[in-house]
Amino acid sequence: MHELVTLQAEIGEPARAPLPQTNGNGPRVYIRTYGCQMNVSDSQTIESMLAESGYRFCETPEEADVVLVNTCMIRESAEVRALGQLANLSVLKKSNPSRVIGILGCVAQAKRKEIIESHPYVDMVVGPDSYRRLPIMLEERFITPPGTPGLLETTLMREELYDDIMPRHHGGVTAFVTIIRGCDKFCSFCVVPRTRGRERSRPLPSVLREVEHLVSQGVRDVMLLGQNVDSYRWEGRDFADCLAAVADMPGVVRVRYMTSHPTDISDKLLRTMGEHPKICPYLHLPVQAGNNRVLKEMNRPYTREHYLGIIERARKYVPDIALSTDVIVGFPTETEAEFEETFSLMNEVRYDTAFMFKYSERPLTKASKLDDDIPDDVKVARLERLIALQQTVARERNEAQVGRATEILIEGPAPKDNNMWAGRTPDFRPVVLPRNGEQVGDLIKVRLDSLTGFTFHASRIFDN
């Protein structure tokens, strides 16, 4: 099984159906995935490779012959959750010494030697660019005597794109498609370039083949993924060209993407969003901080003024655009006055959604050499102020939508009431409405009648 543990539900997690099975009779695999959509996409790629080698998939780790944990370390909390599973894995290994335990992903890449040396029951540690070797490594491990030191494969490879592999789709109308891997930005707080390597773009034809394959499986909503999608380049095509090409694919009714970077996002992209009806009016544009000195310390090579200019142009080209962001408070040396500039920027932009964090030191980063000099209680107080502001702004922006007519894509039954459908507006506000003969994947007109929390209750509008 592929089980997702993530904080990203607010931006549209794909609906999950029971895990599709292979016709193989090989070993059973359970995959647990932590973190972002990129990790979800990677786990689906791994499943595809293992299925091709005859592996089956199961619903619990206890019934598995192979347990793989795909880890994330973008934030300290994500790393702690993933490493916290190691104790449970030890119990699984003791109950069945022949069971193969593998640690994958960014924590595996960054802490490979520590994991192997400190957790002898781990059979393999595999980084994001080495998943192609998993079938061979598993085959080798199955014939290795118990107690043999774990296998290590964490080479970063500029040429690895996995673009010849169709990730294993789990059903539902939404799917993630990775278009670019790695990152060249080297933000001082971020470990991604050290764990996922440098930027490299997939050929556009391979992206379109994957989208075509997904559409044949019932997908209607495609999210294009990359650490920095705006850096996408292939034979003279940029990200705006890629986005438009996917939106033009037959069967696709919605296209969205993440994540953008303020130094690379172009007016061409914003114009493309405004001109193409299938491209969703939603932009995730991390600001991280609202003060220019702090941005420079973060190695974010833009200013507050530049960022606000992008927001102004985004709203010009896409008047109904919804905006989301990432913010870090308590970065080393951030003063109270500098934090107030972040607070005022958020108040000025009025985001629909924001992912807000207190700074946590990440290994292998430039910022890890700085003195983490902001007391934790100060970080918490700043974070709580931002959260309170964002909750107020988000509520006000949602309340302004009540009474509006819009379209929703039906994603599946509502989680709390099987007599209701759950769907999302083009700008990804969650909606529920009574079933009335519709099907999953239908795009229907509705009126947003009321709001409970952050979920809208809607009624269908029928054409006369």
Short mmCIF file of C-alpha atoms in Angstrom, two decimals:
data_model
loop_
_atom_site.label_atom_id
_atom_site.label_comp_id
_atom_site.label_asym_id
_atom_site.label_seq_id
_atom_site.Cartn_x
_atom_site.Cartn_y
_atom_site.Cartn_z
CA MET A 1 0.00 0.00 0.00
CA HIS A 2 0.96 3.61 -0.45
CA GLU A 3 -0.08 5.62 2.62
CA LEU A 4 0.25 9.40 2.57
CA VAL A 5 1.16 11.43 5.64
CA THR A 6 1.13 15.08 4.61
CA LEU A 7 0.22 18.61 5.63
CA GLN A 8 -0.82 19.60 2.11
CA ALA A 9 -4.52 18.74 2.12
CA GLU A 10 -5.44 22.40 1.86
CA ILE A 11 -4.08 22.63 -1.68
CA GLY A 12 -5.84 19.63 -3.06
CA GLU A 13 -4.72 16.11 -2.30
CA PRO A 14 -5.77 13.55 -4.92
CA ALA A 15 -8.66 11.31 -3.95
CA ARG A 16 -7.40 7.85 -3.03
CA ALA A 17 -9.09 4.63 -4.03
CA PRO A 18 -8.17 1.13 -2.80
CA LEU A 19 -4.69 0.29 -4.01
CA PRO A 20 -4.69 -1.27 -7.50
CA GLN A 21 -3.13 -4.71 -7.55
CA THR A 22 -0.83 -6.44 -10.00
CA ASN A 23 -1.24 -9.91 -11.41
CA GLY A 24 2.09 -10.90 -9.89
CA ASN A 25 2.59 -13.34 -7.06
CA GLY A 26 5.83 -11.84 -5.81
CA PRO A 27 6.64 -10.33 -2.41
CA ARG A 28 4.15 -7.93 -0.84
CA VAL A 29 5.14 -4.27 -0.42
CA TYR A 30 3.88 -1.53 1.89
CA ILE A 31 4.99 2.07 1.26
CA ARG A 32 4.49 4.85 3.77
CA THR A 33 5.01 8.36 2.39
CA TYR A 34 5.76 11.50 4.36
CA GLY A 35 5.80 15.07 3.14
CA CYS A 36 5.02 16.85 -0.08
CA GLN A 37 3.38 16.01 -3.39
CA MET A 38 6.81 15.33 -4.91
CA ASN A 39 7.20 12.44 -2.48
CA VAL A 40 3.75 11.14 -3.39
CA SER A 41 4.72 11.21 -7.06
CA ASP A 42 8.02 9.47 -6.28
CA SER A 43 6.23 6.72 -4.34
CA GLN A 44 3.90 6.12 -7.27
CA THR A 45 6.94 5.85 -9.55
CA ILE A 46 8.47 3.31 -7.15
CA GLU A 47 5.24 1.32 -7.14
CA SER A 48 5.26 1.21 -10.93
CA MET A 49 8.81 -0.14 -11.05
CA LEU A 50 8.11 -2.75 -8.38
CA ALA A 51 4.86 -3.83 -10.03
CA GLU A 52 6.77 -4.33 -13.27
CA SER A 53 9.08 -6.66 -11.34
CA GLY A 54 6.14 -8.72 -10.04
CA TYR A 55 5.70 -7.24 -6.57
CA ARG A 56 2.26 -7.00 -4.99
CA PHE A 57 0.98 -4.30 -2.62
CA CYS A 58 -0.72 -4.66 0.74
CA GLU A 59 -2.71 -2.50 3.12
CA THR A 60 -0.66 -2.80 6.33
CA PRO A 61 3.05 -3.10 7.17
CA GLU A 62 2.38 -6.21 9.27
CA GLU A 63 1.39 -8.25 6.19
CA ALA A 64 4.26 -6.94 4.05
CA ASP A 65 7.46 -8.68 3.01
CA VAL A 66 8.94 -5.27 2.19
CA VAL A 67 8.29 -2.05 4.13
CA LEU A 68 9.51 1.18 2.51
CA VAL A 69 9.32 4.57 4.25
CA ASN A 70 9.63 7.55 1.91
CA THR A 71 10.84 10.41 4.10
CA CYS A 72 10.79 14.22 4.07
CA MET A 73 13.04 16.68 5.89
CA ILE A 74 12.00 20.07 4.52
CA ARG A 75 10.89 20.90 8.09
CA GLU A 76 12.20 19.48 11.32
CA SER A 77 8.73 18.21 12.23
CA ALA A 78 8.53 16.14 9.03
CA GLU A 79 11.94 14.61 9.71
CA VAL A 80 11.01 13.84 13.33
CA ARG A 81 7.80 12.09 12.24
CA ALA A 82 9.64 9.98 9.70
CA LEU A 83 12.50 9.03 12.02
CA GLY A 84 9.97 8.32 14.74
CA GLN A 85 8.81 5.38 12.63
CA LEU A 86 12.18 3.67 13.03
CA ALA A 87 11.21 2.25 16.43
CA ASN A 88 8.09 0.71 14.89
CA LEU A 89 10.20 -0.70 12.07
CA SER A 90 12.44 -2.37 14.63
CA VAL A 91 9.42 -4.18 16.05
CA LEU A 92 8.37 -5.27 12.55
CA LYS A 93 11.85 -6.61 11.87
CA LYS A 94 11.92 -8.58 15.12
CA SER A 95 8.55 -10.16 14.34
CA ASN A 96 9.83 -11.28 10.92
CA PRO A 97 13.63 -11.09 10.46
CA SER A 98 13.30 -11.83 6.73
CA ARG A 99 11.14 -8.73 6.23
CA VAL A 100 13.08 -6.08 4.28
CA ILE A 101 13.06 -2.56 5.73
CA GLY A 102 13.99 0.37 3.48
CA ILE A 103 14.34 4.10 4.20
CA LEU A 104 13.92 6.30 1.13
CA GLY A 105 13.73 9.99 0.29
CA CYS A 106 15.35 13.13 1.58
CA VAL A 107 16.19 11.92 5.10
CA ALA A 108 17.81 8.86 3.53
CA GLN A 109 19.89 11.12 1.29
CA ALA A 110 20.99 13.51 4.03
CA LYS A 111 21.44 11.08 6.94
CA ARG A 112 22.41 7.90 5.13
CA LYS A 113 25.40 6.92 7.26
CA GLU A 114 23.67 7.79 10.53
CA ILE A 115 20.68 5.60 9.65
CA ILE A 116 22.80 2.62 8.62
CA GLU A 117 25.09 2.88 11.66
CA SER A 118 22.41 3.59 14.29
CA HIS A 119 19.64 1.30 13.03
CA PRO A 120 21.12 -2.09 12.09
CA TYR A 121 17.69 -3.52 11.28
CA VAL A 122 17.39 -1.18 8.27
CA ASP A 123 18.21 -3.21 5.16
CA MET A 124 18.62 -0.38 2.68
CA VAL A 125 18.88 3.40 2.49
CA VAL A 126 18.01 4.82 -0.93
CA GLY A 127 18.05 8.45 -2.10
CA PRO A 128 15.63 10.12 -4.54
CA ASP A 129 17.84 9.60 -7.61
CA SER A 130 18.45 5.89 -6.97
CA TYR A 131 14.95 4.40 -7.00
CA ARG A 132 15.63 2.68 -10.31
CA ARG A 133 17.93 0.31 -8.42
CA LEU A 134 15.28 -0.76 -5.90
CA PRO A 135 14.22 -4.00 -7.67
CA ILE A 136 17.86 -5.14 -7.91
CA MET A 137 18.61 -4.12 -4.32
CA LEU A 138 15.55 -5.97 -3.03
CA GLU A 139 16.47 -9.09 -4.97
CA GLU A 140 19.95 -8.95 -3.48
CA ARG A 141 18.62 -8.37 0.02
CA PHE A 142 16.26 -11.35 -0.11
CA ILE A 143 19.23 -13.70 -0.56
CA THR A 144 21.48 -11.94 1.97
CA PRO A 145 21.86 -13.62 5.41
CA PRO A 146 20.14 -11.77 8.30
CA GLY A 147 22.45 -9.39 10.14
CA THR A 148 24.31 -8.31 7.01
CA PRO A 149 24.95 -4.52 6.99
CA GLY A 150 22.37 -2.52 5.10
CA LEU A 151 22.74 -1.46 1.48
CA LEU A 152 23.40 2.19 0.70
CA GLU A 153 22.54 3.91 -2.60
CA THR A 154 22.36 7.71 -2.50
CA THR A 155 24.16 8.97 -5.61
CA LEU A 156 22.73 12.22 -6.98
CA MET A 157 22.43 12.00 -10.77
CA ARG A 158 21.85 15.00 -13.04
CA GLU A 159 20.42 12.79 -15.78
CA GLU A 160 17.79 10.92 -13.70
CA LEU A 161 14.25 12.04 -14.52
CA TYR A 162 12.27 8.76 -14.37
CA ASP A 163 10.57 10.13 -17.48
CA ASP A 164 10.23 6.68 -19.07
CA ILE A 165 8.14 5.36 -16.14
CA MET A 166 4.39 5.82 -15.77
CA PRO A 167 3.68 6.36 -12.05
CA ARG A 168 1.08 4.06 -10.55
CA HIS A 169 -2.18 6.00 -10.31
CA HIS A 170 -4.45 5.17 -7.36
CA GLY A 171 -7.75 6.22 -8.87
CA GLY A 172 -9.68 9.44 -8.56
CA VAL A 173 -9.93 12.43 -10.85
CA THR A 174 -6.78 14.24 -9.68
CA ALA A 175 -3.16 13.30 -10.32
CA PHE A 176 0.30 14.77 -9.80
CA VAL A 177 2.78 14.95 -12.69
CA THR A 178 6.40 15.85 -11.98
CA ILE A 179 7.87 18.07 -14.72
CA ILE A 180 11.17 19.16 -13.14
CA ARG A 181 13.37 17.61 -10.45
CA GLY A 182 15.87 19.21 -8.11
CA CYS A 183 16.51 22.85 -7.28
CA ASP A 184 19.27 25.38 -8.07
CA LYS A 185 18.17 28.16 -5.70
CA PHE A 186 20.07 27.17 -2.54
CA CYS A 187 17.92 29.16 -0.13
CA SER A 188 19.99 29.32 3.04
CA PHE A 189 17.35 27.52 5.13
CA CYS A 190 16.52 24.75 2.63
CA VAL A 191 18.07 21.31 2.28
CA VAL A 192 16.36 20.36 -1.01
CA PRO A 193 19.32 21.03 -3.37
CA ARG A 194 21.43 18.77 -1.14
CA THR A 195 18.89 15.96 -1.07
CA ARG A 196 17.32 16.16 -4.54
CA GLY A 197 20.17 17.55 -6.58
CA ARG A 198 20.27 20.20 -9.29
CA GLU A 199 17.43 21.22 -11.59
CA ARG A 200 16.65 19.16 -14.67
CA SER A 201 13.49 19.31 -16.77
CA ARG A 202 11.55 16.44 -18.28
CA PRO A 203 11.10 16.46 -22.06
CA LEU A 204 7.68 17.88 -22.87
CA PRO A 205 6.63 14.83 -24.94
CA SER A 206 7.12 12.57 -21.91
CA VAL A 207 5.01 14.92 -19.76
CA LEU A 208 2.22 14.83 -22.34
CA ARG A 209 2.41 11.03 -22.63
CA GLU A 210 1.94 10.72 -18.88
CA VAL A 211 -1.01 13.12 -18.92
CA GLU A 212 -2.58 11.18 -21.81
CA HIS A 213 -2.14 7.95 -19.84
CA LEU A 214 -3.73 9.48 -16.74
CA VAL A 215 -6.70 10.80 -18.73
CA SER A 216 -7.28 7.27 -20.03
CA GLN A 217 -7.58 6.20 -16.37
CA GLY A 218 -10.22 8.81 -15.54
CA VAL A 219 -8.05 11.74 -14.41
CA ARG A 220 -9.46 15.17 -15.24
CA ASP A 221 -7.48 17.43 -12.91
CA VAL A 222 -3.69 17.53 -13.36
CA MET A 223 -1.24 19.20 -10.98
CA LEU A 224 2.23 19.84 -12.43
CA LEU A 225 4.96 19.55 -9.81
CA GLY A 226 8.45 20.82 -9.24
CA GLN A 227 10.50 22.50 -6.54
CA ASN A 228 10.54 25.46 -8.95
CA VAL A 229 8.29 24.90 -11.95
CA ASP A 230 9.14 28.34 -13.35
CA SER A 231 12.65 27.08 -14.17
CA TYR A 232 11.26 24.48 -16.59
CA ARG A 233 13.07 24.53 -19.94
CA TRP A 234 13.03 22.04 -22.80
CA GLU A 235 14.19 22.77 -26.33
CA GLY A 236 13.24 26.42 -26.20
CA ARG A 237 9.96 25.81 -24.38
CA ASP A 238 9.40 27.39 -20.97
CA PHE A 239 6.95 26.60 -18.21
CA ALA A 240 4.15 28.71 -19.69
CA ASP A 241 4.44 26.65 -22.89
CA CYS A 242 4.37 23.39 -20.91
CA LEU A 243 1.36 24.51 -18.89
CA ALA A 244 -0.58 25.52 -22.01
CA ALA A 245 0.30 22.26 -23.77
CA VAL A 246 -1.07 20.20 -20.88
CA ALA A 247 -4.21 22.36 -20.71
CA ASP A 248 -4.78 21.71 -24.42
CA MET A 249 -4.77 17.93 -23.92
CA PRO A 250 -8.13 16.26 -24.71
CA GLY A 251 -9.88 15.07 -21.56
CA VAL A 252 -8.11 17.48 -19.20
CA VAL A 253 -10.57 19.90 -17.60
CA ARG A 254 -8.28 21.52 -15.01
CA VAL A 255 -4.55 22.18 -14.74
CA ARG A 256 -2.72 23.66 -11.77
CA TYR A 257 0.85 23.69 -10.55
CA MET A 258 3.29 24.28 -7.72
CA THR A 259 5.71 25.61 -6.67
CA SER A 260 6.73 28.97 -8.18
CA HIS A 261 9.68 31.20 -7.23
CA PRO A 262 9.38 35.01 -7.21
CA THR A 263 12.60 35.50 -9.19
CA ASP A 264 11.52 33.24 -12.05
CA ILE A 265 7.77 33.68 -12.46
CA SER A 266 7.06 35.54 -15.70
CA ASP A 267 4.37 37.82 -17.05
CA LYS A 268 4.05 35.30 -19.90
CA LEU A 269 3.00 32.68 -17.36
CA LEU A 270 0.49 35.02 -15.72
CA ARG A 271 -0.96 35.96 -19.13
CA THR A 272 -1.22 32.29 -20.05
CA MET A 273 -3.13 31.63 -16.84
CA GLY A 274 -5.54 34.45 -17.58
CA GLU A 275 -6.12 33.44 -21.19
CA HIS A 276 -6.63 29.68 -20.84
CA PRO A 277 -9.94 28.59 -19.26
CA LYS A 278 -8.59 25.21 -18.13
CA ILE A 279 -5.70 26.68 -16.12
CA CYS A 280 -6.90 27.19 -12.57
CA PRO A 281 -6.79 30.70 -11.07
CA TYR A 282 -4.55 29.63 -8.20
CA LEU A 283 -0.97 30.69 -7.50
CA HIS A 284 1.24 29.34 -4.73
CA LEU A 285 4.06 31.89 -4.44
CA PRO A 286 6.21 31.50 -1.31
CA VAL A 287 7.32 34.82 0.15
CA GLN A 288 9.09 33.38 3.27
CA ALA A 289 9.60 36.85 4.81
CA GLY A 290 8.45 40.43 4.29
CA ASN A 291 11.69 42.20 5.19
CA ASN A 292 14.43 42.77 2.62
CA ARG A 293 17.36 42.13 4.96
CA VAL A 294 15.88 38.84 6.14
CA LEU A 295 15.18 37.83 2.54
CA LYS A 296 18.83 38.48 1.71
CA GLU A 297 19.93 36.36 4.68
CA MET A 298 17.63 33.61 3.39
CA ASN A 299 19.29 33.88 -0.04
CA ARG A 300 15.94 34.78 -1.56
CA PRO A 301 17.16 37.18 -4.30
CA TYR A 302 14.13 39.46 -4.51
CA THR A 303 12.74 42.29 -2.44
CA ARG A 304 9.44 42.91 -0.75
CA GLU A 305 8.67 45.48 -3.45
CA HIS A 306 9.43 43.03 -6.26
CA TYR A 307 7.19 40.41 -4.68
CA LEU A 308 4.28 42.81 -4.23
CA GLY A 309 4.68 43.81 -7.88
CA ILE A 310 4.18 40.17 -8.91
CA ILE A 311 1.03 39.98 -6.80
CA GLU A 312 -0.29 43.15 -8.44
CA ARG A 313 0.35 41.77 -11.94
CA ALA A 314 -1.13 38.38 -11.05
CA ARG A 315 -4.37 40.07 -10.02
CA LYS A 316 -4.32 42.15 -13.21
CA TYR A 317 -3.94 39.16 -15.53
CA VAL A 318 -6.14 36.81 -13.45
CA PRO A 319 -8.68 38.98 -11.59
CA ASP A 320 -10.26 36.10 -9.63
CA ILE A 321 -6.95 34.48 -8.69
CA ALA A 322 -6.55 32.77 -5.30
CA LEU A 323 -3.17 33.18 -3.66
CA SER A 324 -1.25 31.03 -1.21
CA THR A 325 2.23 31.29 0.26
CA ASP A 326 4.86 29.88 2.62
CA VAL A 327 6.20 31.96 5.52
CA ILE A 328 8.99 31.34 8.03
CA VAL A 329 9.11 33.29 11.30
CA GLY A 330 12.04 33.47 13.68
CA PHE A 331 14.80 33.12 11.10
CA PRO A 332 18.17 33.81 12.80
CA THR A 333 18.66 37.53 13.60
CA GLU A 334 15.06 38.45 12.65
CA THR A 335 14.08 41.43 14.83
CA GLU A 336 10.59 42.23 16.05
CA ALA A 337 10.42 45.16 13.63
CA GLU A 338 11.42 42.89 10.74
CA PHE A 339 8.76 40.37 11.72
CA GLU A 340 6.21 43.21 11.68
CA GLU A 341 7.07 43.73 8.01
CA THR A 342 6.17 40.10 7.32
CA PHE A 343 2.93 40.61 9.24
CA SER A 344 2.10 43.75 7.28
CA LEU A 345 2.87 42.07 3.94
CA MET A 346 0.47 39.25 4.71
CA ASN A 347 -2.16 41.78 5.76
CA GLU A 348 -1.61 43.69 2.52
CA VAL A 349 -1.68 40.71 0.15
CA ARG A 350 -4.57 38.94 1.92
CA TYR A 351 -3.79 35.37 0.98
CA ASP A 352 -6.50 32.76 0.62
CA THR A 353 -4.19 30.14 2.15
CA ALA A 354 -0.83 30.30 3.91
CA PHE A 355 1.54 27.64 5.19
CA MET A 356 3.29 29.20 8.18
CA PHE A 357 6.20 27.77 10.14
CA LYS A 358 8.66 28.75 12.81
CA TYR A 359 12.26 28.41 11.71
CA SER A 360 13.92 25.07 12.35
CA GLU A 361 17.57 24.48 11.54
CA ARG A 362 18.14 22.02 8.70
CA PRO A 363 21.43 20.14 8.33
CA LEU A 364 23.66 20.80 5.31
CA THR A 365 22.27 24.32 4.85
CA LYS A 366 24.05 27.67 5.01
CA ALA A 367 21.66 28.83 7.74
CA SER A 368 22.72 25.90 9.94
CA LYS A 369 26.01 27.74 10.45
CA LEU A 370 24.15 30.72 11.95
CA ASP A 371 23.32 31.03 15.62
CA ASP A 372 19.65 30.11 16.04
CA ASP A 373 19.27 33.12 18.30
CA ILE A 374 15.50 33.63 18.40
CA PRO A 375 14.03 32.04 21.56
CA ASP A 376 11.40 29.42 20.87
CA ASP A 377 8.73 31.29 22.83
CA VAL A 378 9.32 34.33 20.59
CA LYS A 379 9.02 32.17 17.47
CA VAL A 380 5.80 30.67 18.79
CA ALA A 381 4.33 34.08 19.62
CA ARG A 382 5.14 35.40 16.14
CA LEU A 383 3.71 32.32 14.50
CA GLU A 384 0.51 32.53 16.52
CA ARG A 385 0.03 36.15 15.45
CA LEU A 386 0.42 35.21 11.79
CA ILE A 387 -1.95 32.27 12.12
CA ALA A 388 -4.59 34.43 13.79
CA LEU A 389 -4.27 37.04 11.05
CA GLN A 390 -4.46 34.46 8.28
CA GLN A 391 -7.49 32.75 9.79
CA THR A 392 -9.32 36.08 9.88
CA VAL A 393 -8.33 36.98 6.31
CA ALA A 394 -9.18 33.53 4.94
CA ARG A 395 -12.57 33.59 6.65
CA GLU A 396 -13.35 37.04 5.24
CA ARG A 397 -12.27 36.03 1.74
CA ASN A 398 -14.38 32.88 1.93
CA GLU A 399 -17.41 34.74 3.24
CA ALA A 400 -17.17 37.06 0.25
CA GLN A 401 -17.70 34.00 -1.99
CA VAL A 402 -21.10 33.10 -0.52
CA GLY A 403 -23.82 33.60 -3.12
CA ARG A 404 -21.40 33.29 -6.00
CA ALA A 405 -22.10 31.01 -8.98
CA THR A 406 -19.14 28.87 -10.02
CA GLU A 407 -18.14 25.43 -11.29
CA ILE A 408 -16.96 22.53 -9.21
CA LEU A 409 -15.24 19.31 -10.19
CA ILE A 410 -16.81 16.38 -8.32
CA GLU A 411 -14.00 14.42 -6.65
CA GLY A 412 -15.99 11.82 -4.72
CA PRO A 413 -18.39 11.27 -1.82
CA ALA A 414 -18.19 13.77 1.03
CA PRO A 415 -16.09 12.32 3.87
CA LYS A 416 -18.81 12.77 6.51
CA ASP A 417 -21.96 12.10 4.46
CA ASN A 418 -22.20 9.55 1.67
CA ASN A 419 -25.35 11.28 0.39
CA MET A 420 -23.29 14.36 -0.48
CA TRP A 421 -20.64 15.01 -3.11
CA ALA A 422 -17.31 16.67 -2.36
CA GLY A 423 -15.63 18.86 -4.94
CA ARG A 424 -13.60 22.02 -5.43
CA THR A 425 -14.04 25.33 -7.16
CA PRO A 426 -11.49 26.41 -9.81
CA ASP A 427 -9.60 28.27 -7.07
CA PHE A 428 -9.70 25.17 -4.85
CA ARG A 429 -12.21 26.02 -2.21
CA PRO A 430 -13.77 22.80 -0.86
CA VAL A 431 -17.48 22.34 -1.56
CA VAL A 432 -20.14 19.79 -0.61
CA LEU A 433 -23.59 19.44 -2.18
CA PRO A 434 -26.43 16.88 -2.31
CA ARG A 435 -26.13 14.07 -4.84
CA ASN A 436 -28.47 14.50 -7.78
CA GLY A 437 -27.45 12.00 -10.43
CA GLU A 438 -23.96 13.36 -11.00
CA GLN A 439 -20.84 11.21 -11.41
CA VAL A 440 -17.30 11.52 -10.10
CA GLY A 441 -15.38 13.68 -12.57
CA ASP A 442 -18.36 15.78 -13.63
CA LEU A 443 -17.82 19.52 -13.93
CA ILE A 444 -21.05 21.20 -12.82
CA LYS A 445 -22.39 24.68 -12.15
CA VAL A 446 -23.31 25.45 -8.55
CA ARG A 447 -24.17 28.30 -6.25
CA LEU A 448 -22.19 28.66 -3.01
CA ASP A 449 -25.05 28.97 -0.52
CA SER A 450 -23.31 28.93 2.86
CA LEU A 451 -20.04 28.34 4.66
CA THR A 452 -19.19 26.04 7.57
CA GLY A 453 -15.62 26.46 8.72
CA PHE A 454 -13.72 26.51 5.43
CA THR A 455 -16.14 24.28 3.50
CA PHE A 456 -18.91 25.64 1.29
CA HIS A 457 -22.37 24.12 1.00
CA ALA A 458 -23.69 24.47 -2.53
CA SER A 459 -26.73 23.79 -4.68
CA ARG A 460 -26.65 22.86 -8.33
CA ILE A 461 -27.56 25.33 -11.07
CA PHE A 462 -29.31 23.68 -14.01
CA ASP A 463 -29.23 25.23 -17.47
CA ASN A 464 -32.69 26.11 -18.77
#
